[in-house]
Amino acid sequence: MRAARLIKMVLLLQSRPSMTAAELARELEVSERTITRDAQALSEAGVPVYADRGRAGGYRLVGGYRTRLTGLARSEAEALFLSGVPGALREMGLEDTASAARLKVSAALLPSLRDASRTAAQRFHLDAPAWFSEPETPELLPSVADAVWDDRRIVARYRRGEAEIEVERALEPYGLVLKAGVWYLCARVPEAGSFRVYRIDRFAAVDPGEERFRRDEGFDLPGFWEERAEEFARSILRTQVVVRLSPHGVRRLPYVVDPTSAREALDAPGAPGRRGWLTVTLPVESEEVAHTQLTALGPEVEVLAPGTLRDRFARDAVRLATLYG
């Protein structure tokens, strides 16, 4: 533990002109007294660490000292490519690995480029979860992530269907996807010879064995996910409703219903009718979901069919008229 901390301290000092004891203590998560002892240990080991005294003082390396400890390990190199999604790294248990990788890269850069990571972080940030939600990190995510990195088969027990039936299955974990704050595993089922998608928060247990599998080099994770996401979106749109939309309702439709549903409805041929209102057939998950979504359009939509949904909106209208007088 101390050896790793000393190495990190050298890399920090190599990547910056100087650092105070307080700054080093914060970066290394130790006390300032420990920093003093570590600096003394490095000096005794031949690393030219110099301490400047006074209010503007701090620690620095003397004489352009350079360490050869900047080579990236494979795990650090892989984590570096994910460093734009800090929340995801933290949830997968890779935050320390990515931090070490960034530090090594920073130490290897020319002095004029060493603030590149800071300036980039101040200009670009990826916030994956959706608004108005507090996503919970699945407890088993780090174990699954380790298996994905190492190409190790796992035996997973997961809850399937509304009945919450537990099923056990051997899986070859190919990749992880973070979608709107929810983690998914894309895995190959050896006994079926096909790829499937699993929500990790539905896993009840994961047994990461030692047996490795040979990856199909032709597997394209982004392409596979895009295809399955489109299939899933279409599979849940089992019901159709017919609605009339005002011009403003047409513009707002993609923001209140599933984008796939809105695209199918608005791409169908049809000419605007009286006052520019457009009649469309809208694929929806159910009448209940359609009622919730289309209510957001207020007077910009009129439900024509099915009759049961139209009656429901008519009752809503009467109640609103009574409420507002």
PDB file of N, CA, C and O in Angstrom, residues 170-198:
ATOM      1  N   ALA A 170     -25.701 -20.183 -17.379  1.00  0.00           N
ATOM      2  CA  ALA A 170     -24.292 -19.914 -17.671  1.00  0.00           C
ATOM      3  C   ALA A 170     -24.226 -18.879 -18.792  1.00  0.00           C
ATOM      4  O   ALA A 170     -24.936 -18.982 -19.792  1.00  0.00           O
ATOM      5  N   LEU A 171     -23.372 -17.866 -18.610  1.00  0.00           N
ATOM      6  CA  LEU A 171     -23.301 -16.769 -19.570  1.00  0.00           C
ATOM      7  C   LEU A 171     -21.849 -16.449 -19.916  1.00  0.00           C
ATOM      8  O   LEU A 171     -20.944 -16.621 -19.081  1.00  0.00           O
ATOM      9  N   GLU A 172     -21.656 -15.976 -21.134  1.00  0.00           N
ATOM     10  CA  GLU A 172     -20.376 -15.425 -21.550  1.00  0.00           C
ATOM     11  C   GLU A 172     -20.567 -13.909 -21.653  1.00  0.00           C
ATOM     12  O   GLU A 172     -21.168 -13.420 -22.604  1.00  0.00           O
ATOM     13  N   PRO A 173     -20.108 -13.162 -20.657  1.00  0.00           N
ATOM     14  CA  PRO A 173     -20.377 -11.710 -20.614  1.00  0.00           C
ATOM     15  C   PRO A 173     -19.508 -10.933 -21.602  1.00  0.00           C
ATOM     16  O   PRO A 173     -18.297 -10.831 -21.419  1.00  0.00           O
ATOM     17  N   TYR A 174     -20.140 -10.377 -22.619  1.00  0.00           N
ATOM     18  CA  TYR A 174     -19.401  -9.677 -23.672  1.00  0.00           C
ATOM     19  C   TYR A 174     -19.248  -8.185 -23.394  1.00  0.00           C
ATOM     20  O   TYR A 174     -18.222  -7.600 -23.712  1.00  0.00           O
ATOM     21  N   GLY A 175     -20.277  -7.545 -22.858  1.00  0.00           N
ATOM     22  CA  GLY A 175     -20.174  -6.103 -22.683  1.00  0.00           C
ATOM     23  C   GLY A 175     -21.242  -5.539 -21.779  1.00  0.00           C
ATOM     24  O   GLY A 175     -22.297  -6.137 -21.579  1.00  0.00           O
ATOM     25  N   LEU A 176     -20.948  -4.349 -21.232  1.00  0.00           N
ATOM     26  CA  LEU A 176     -21.872  -3.639 -20.359  1.00  0.00           C
ATOM     27  C   LEU A 176     -22.367  -2.386 -21.066  1.00  0.00           C
ATOM     28  O   LEU A 176     -21.621  -1.719 -21.786  1.00  0.00           O
ATOM     29  N   VAL A 177     -23.635  -2.057 -20.824  1.00  0.00           N
ATOM     30  CA  VAL A 177     -24.239  -0.854 -21.391  1.00  0.00           C
ATOM     31  C   VAL A 177     -24.935  -0.104 -20.262  1.00  0.00           C
ATOM     32  O   VAL A 177     -25.674  -0.704 -19.472  1.00  0.00           O
ATOM     33  N   LEU A 178     -24.676   1.200 -20.178  1.00  0.00           N
ATOM     34  CA  LEU A 178     -25.364   2.061 -19.217  1.00  0.00           C
ATOM     35  C   LEU A 178     -26.365   2.907 -19.985  1.00  0.00           C
ATOM     36  O   LEU A 178     -25.986   3.766 -20.775  1.00  0.00           O
ATOM     37  N   LYS A 179     -27.647   2.654 -19.772  1.00  0.00           N
ATOM     38  CA  LYS A 179     -28.712   3.335 -20.503  1.00  0.00           C
ATOM     39  C   LYS A 179     -29.616   4.051 -19.512  1.00  0.00           C
ATOM     40  O   LYS A 179     -30.290   3.420 -18.707  1.00  0.00           O
ATOM     41  N   ALA A 180     -29.604   5.393 -19.567  1.00  0.00           N
ATOM     42  CA  ALA A 180     -30.477   6.207 -18.703  1.00  0.00           C
ATOM     43  C   ALA A 180     -30.363   5.791 -17.239  1.00  0.00           C
ATOM     44  O   ALA A 180     -31.355   5.709 -16.518  1.00  0.00           O
ATOM     45  N   GLY A 181     -29.134   5.534 -16.783  1.00  0.00           N
ATOM     46  CA  GLY A 181     -28.908   5.192 -15.391  1.00  0.00           C
ATOM     47  C   GLY A 181     -29.111   3.737 -15.039  1.00  0.00           C
ATOM     48  O   GLY A 181     -28.962   3.352 -13.882  1.00  0.00           O
ATOM     49  N   VAL A 182     -29.455   2.896 -16.018  1.00  0.00           N
ATOM     50  CA  VAL A 182     -29.686   1.469 -15.773  1.00  0.00           C
ATOM     51  C   VAL A 182     -28.589   0.664 -16.475  1.00  0.00           C
ATOM     52  O   VAL A 182     -28.299   0.907 -17.650  1.00  0.00           O
ATOM     53  N   TRP A 183     -28.005  -0.289 -15.742  1.00  0.00           N
ATOM     54  CA  TRP A 183     -26.931  -1.121 -16.296  1.00  0.00           C
ATOM     55  C   TRP A 183     -27.498  -2.398 -16.914  1.00  0.00           C
ATOM     56  O   TRP A 183     -28.333  -3.064 -16.313  1.00  0.00           O
ATOM     57  N   TYR A 184     -27.004  -2.727 -18.109  1.00  0.00           N
ATOM     58  CA  TYR A 184     -27.393  -3.946 -18.812  1.00  0.00           C
ATOM     59  C   TYR A 184     -26.148  -4.752 -19.174  1.00  0.00           C
ATOM     60  O   TYR A 184     -25.081  -4.179 -19.449  1.00  0.00           O
ATOM     61  N   LEU A 185     -26.307  -6.073 -19.192  1.00  0.00           N
ATOM     62  CA  LEU A 185     -25.240  -6.963 -19.646  1.00  0.00           C
ATOM     63  C   LEU A 185     -25.640  -7.589 -20.971  1.00  0.00           C
ATOM     64  O   LEU A 185     -26.720  -8.172 -21.086  1.00  0.00           O
ATOM     65  N   CYS A 186     -24.768  -7.460 -21.965  1.00  0.00           N
ATOM     66  CA  CYS A 186     -24.950  -8.147 -23.239  1.00  0.00           C
ATOM     67  C   CYS A 186     -24.085  -9.415 -23.176  1.00  0.00           C
ATOM     68  O   CYS A 186     -22.861  -9.320 -23.043  1.00  0.00           O
ATOM     69  N   ALA A 187     -24.727 -10.564 -23.227  1.00  0.00           N
ATOM     70  CA  ALA A 187     -24.002 -11.818 -23.014  1.00  0.00           C
ATOM     71  C   ALA A 187     -24.437 -12.870 -24.018  1.00  0.00           C
ATOM     72  O   ALA A 187     -25.558 -12.845 -24.534  1.00  0.00           O
ATOM     73  N   ARG A 188     -23.529 -13.809 -24.266  1.00  0.00           N
ATOM     74  CA  ARG A 188     -23.841 -14.956 -25.114  1.00  0.00           C
ATOM     75  C   ARG A 188     -24.225 -16.124 -24.215  1.00  0.00           C
ATOM     76  O   ARG A 188     -23.570 -16.399 -23.210  1.00  0.00           O
ATOM     77  N   VAL A 189     -25.325 -16.793 -24.570  1.00  0.00           N
ATOM     78  CA  VAL A 189     -25.770 -17.973 -23.847  1.00  0.00           C
ATOM     79  C   VAL A 189     -25.225 -19.187 -24.596  1.00  0.00           C
ATOM     80  O   VAL A 189     -25.713 -19.509 -25.685  1.00  0.00           O
ATOM     81  N   PRO A 190     -24.199 -19.866 -24.070  1.00  0.00           N
ATOM     82  CA  PRO A 190     -23.551 -20.967 -24.808  1.00  0.00           C
ATOM     83  C   PRO A 190     -24.519 -22.060 -25.227  1.00  0.00           C
ATOM     84  O   PRO A 190     -24.446 -22.560 -26.354  1.00  0.00           O
ATOM     85  N   GLU A 191     -25.433 -22.435 -24.343  1.00  0.00           N
ATOM     86  CA  GLU A 191     -26.328 -23.547 -24.664  1.00  0.00           C
ATOM     87  C   GLU A 191     -27.299 -23.203 -25.786  1.00  0.00           C
ATOM     88  O   GLU A 191     -27.784 -24.092 -26.488  1.00  0.00           O
ATOM     89  N   ALA A 192     -27.569 -21.894 -25.962  1.00  0.00           N
ATOM     90  CA  ALA A 192     -28.482 -21.475 -27.029  1.00  0.00           C
ATOM     91  C   ALA A 192     -27.721 -20.951 -28.243  1.00  0.00           C
ATOM     92  O   ALA A 192     -28.274 -20.873 -29.343  1.00  0.00           O
ATOM     93  N   GLY A 193     -26.450 -20.562 -28.026  1.00  0.00           N
ATOM     94  CA  GLY A 193     -25.653 -20.035 -29.125  1.00  0.00           C
ATOM     95  C   GLY A 193     -26.108 -18.673 -29.605  1.00  0.00           C
ATOM     96  O   GLY A 193     -25.850 -18.291 -30.740  1.00  0.00           O
ATOM     97  N   SER A 194     -26.787 -17.909 -28.726  1.00  0.00           N
ATOM     98  CA  SER A 194     -27.306 -16.595 -29.119  1.00  0.00           C
ATOM     99  C   SER A 194     -26.938 -15.546 -28.074  1.00  0.00           C
ATOM    100  O   SER A 194     -26.588 -15.877 -26.929  1.00  0.00           O
ATOM    101  N   PHE A 195     -27.020 -14.292 -28.483  1.00  0.00           N
ATOM    102  CA  PHE A 195     -26.732 -13.181 -27.585  1.00  0.00           C
ATOM    103  C   PHE A 195     -28.034 -12.634 -27.009  1.00  0.00           C
ATOM    104  O   PHE A 195     -29.037 -12.508 -27.723  1.00  0.00           O
ATOM    105  N   ARG A 196     -28.001 -12.273 -25.714  1.00  0.00           N
ATOM    106  CA  ARG A 196     -29.177 -11.734 -25.050  1.00  0.00           C
ATOM    107  C   ARG A 196     -28.773 -10.577 -24.154  1.00  0.00           C
ATOM    108  O   ARG A 196     -27.588 -10.372 -23.870  1.00  0.00           O
ATOM    109  N   VAL A 197     -29.790  -9.835 -23.692  1.00  0.00           N
ATOM    110  CA  VAL A 197     -29.560  -8.668 -22.839  1.00  0.00           C
ATOM    111  C   VAL A 197     -30.218  -8.905 -21.490  1.00  0.00           C
ATOM    112  O   VAL A 197     -31.365  -9.348 -21.415  1.00  0.00           O
ATOM    113  N   TYR A 198     -29.488  -8.590 -20.416  1.00  0.00           N
ATOM    114  CA  TYR A 198     -29.989  -8.775 -19.058  1.00  0.00           C
ATOM    115  C   TYR A 198     -29.813  -7.482 -18.262  1.00  0.00           C
ATOM    116  O   TYR A 198     -28.758  -6.838 -18.349  1.00  0.00           O
TER     117      TYR A 198
END
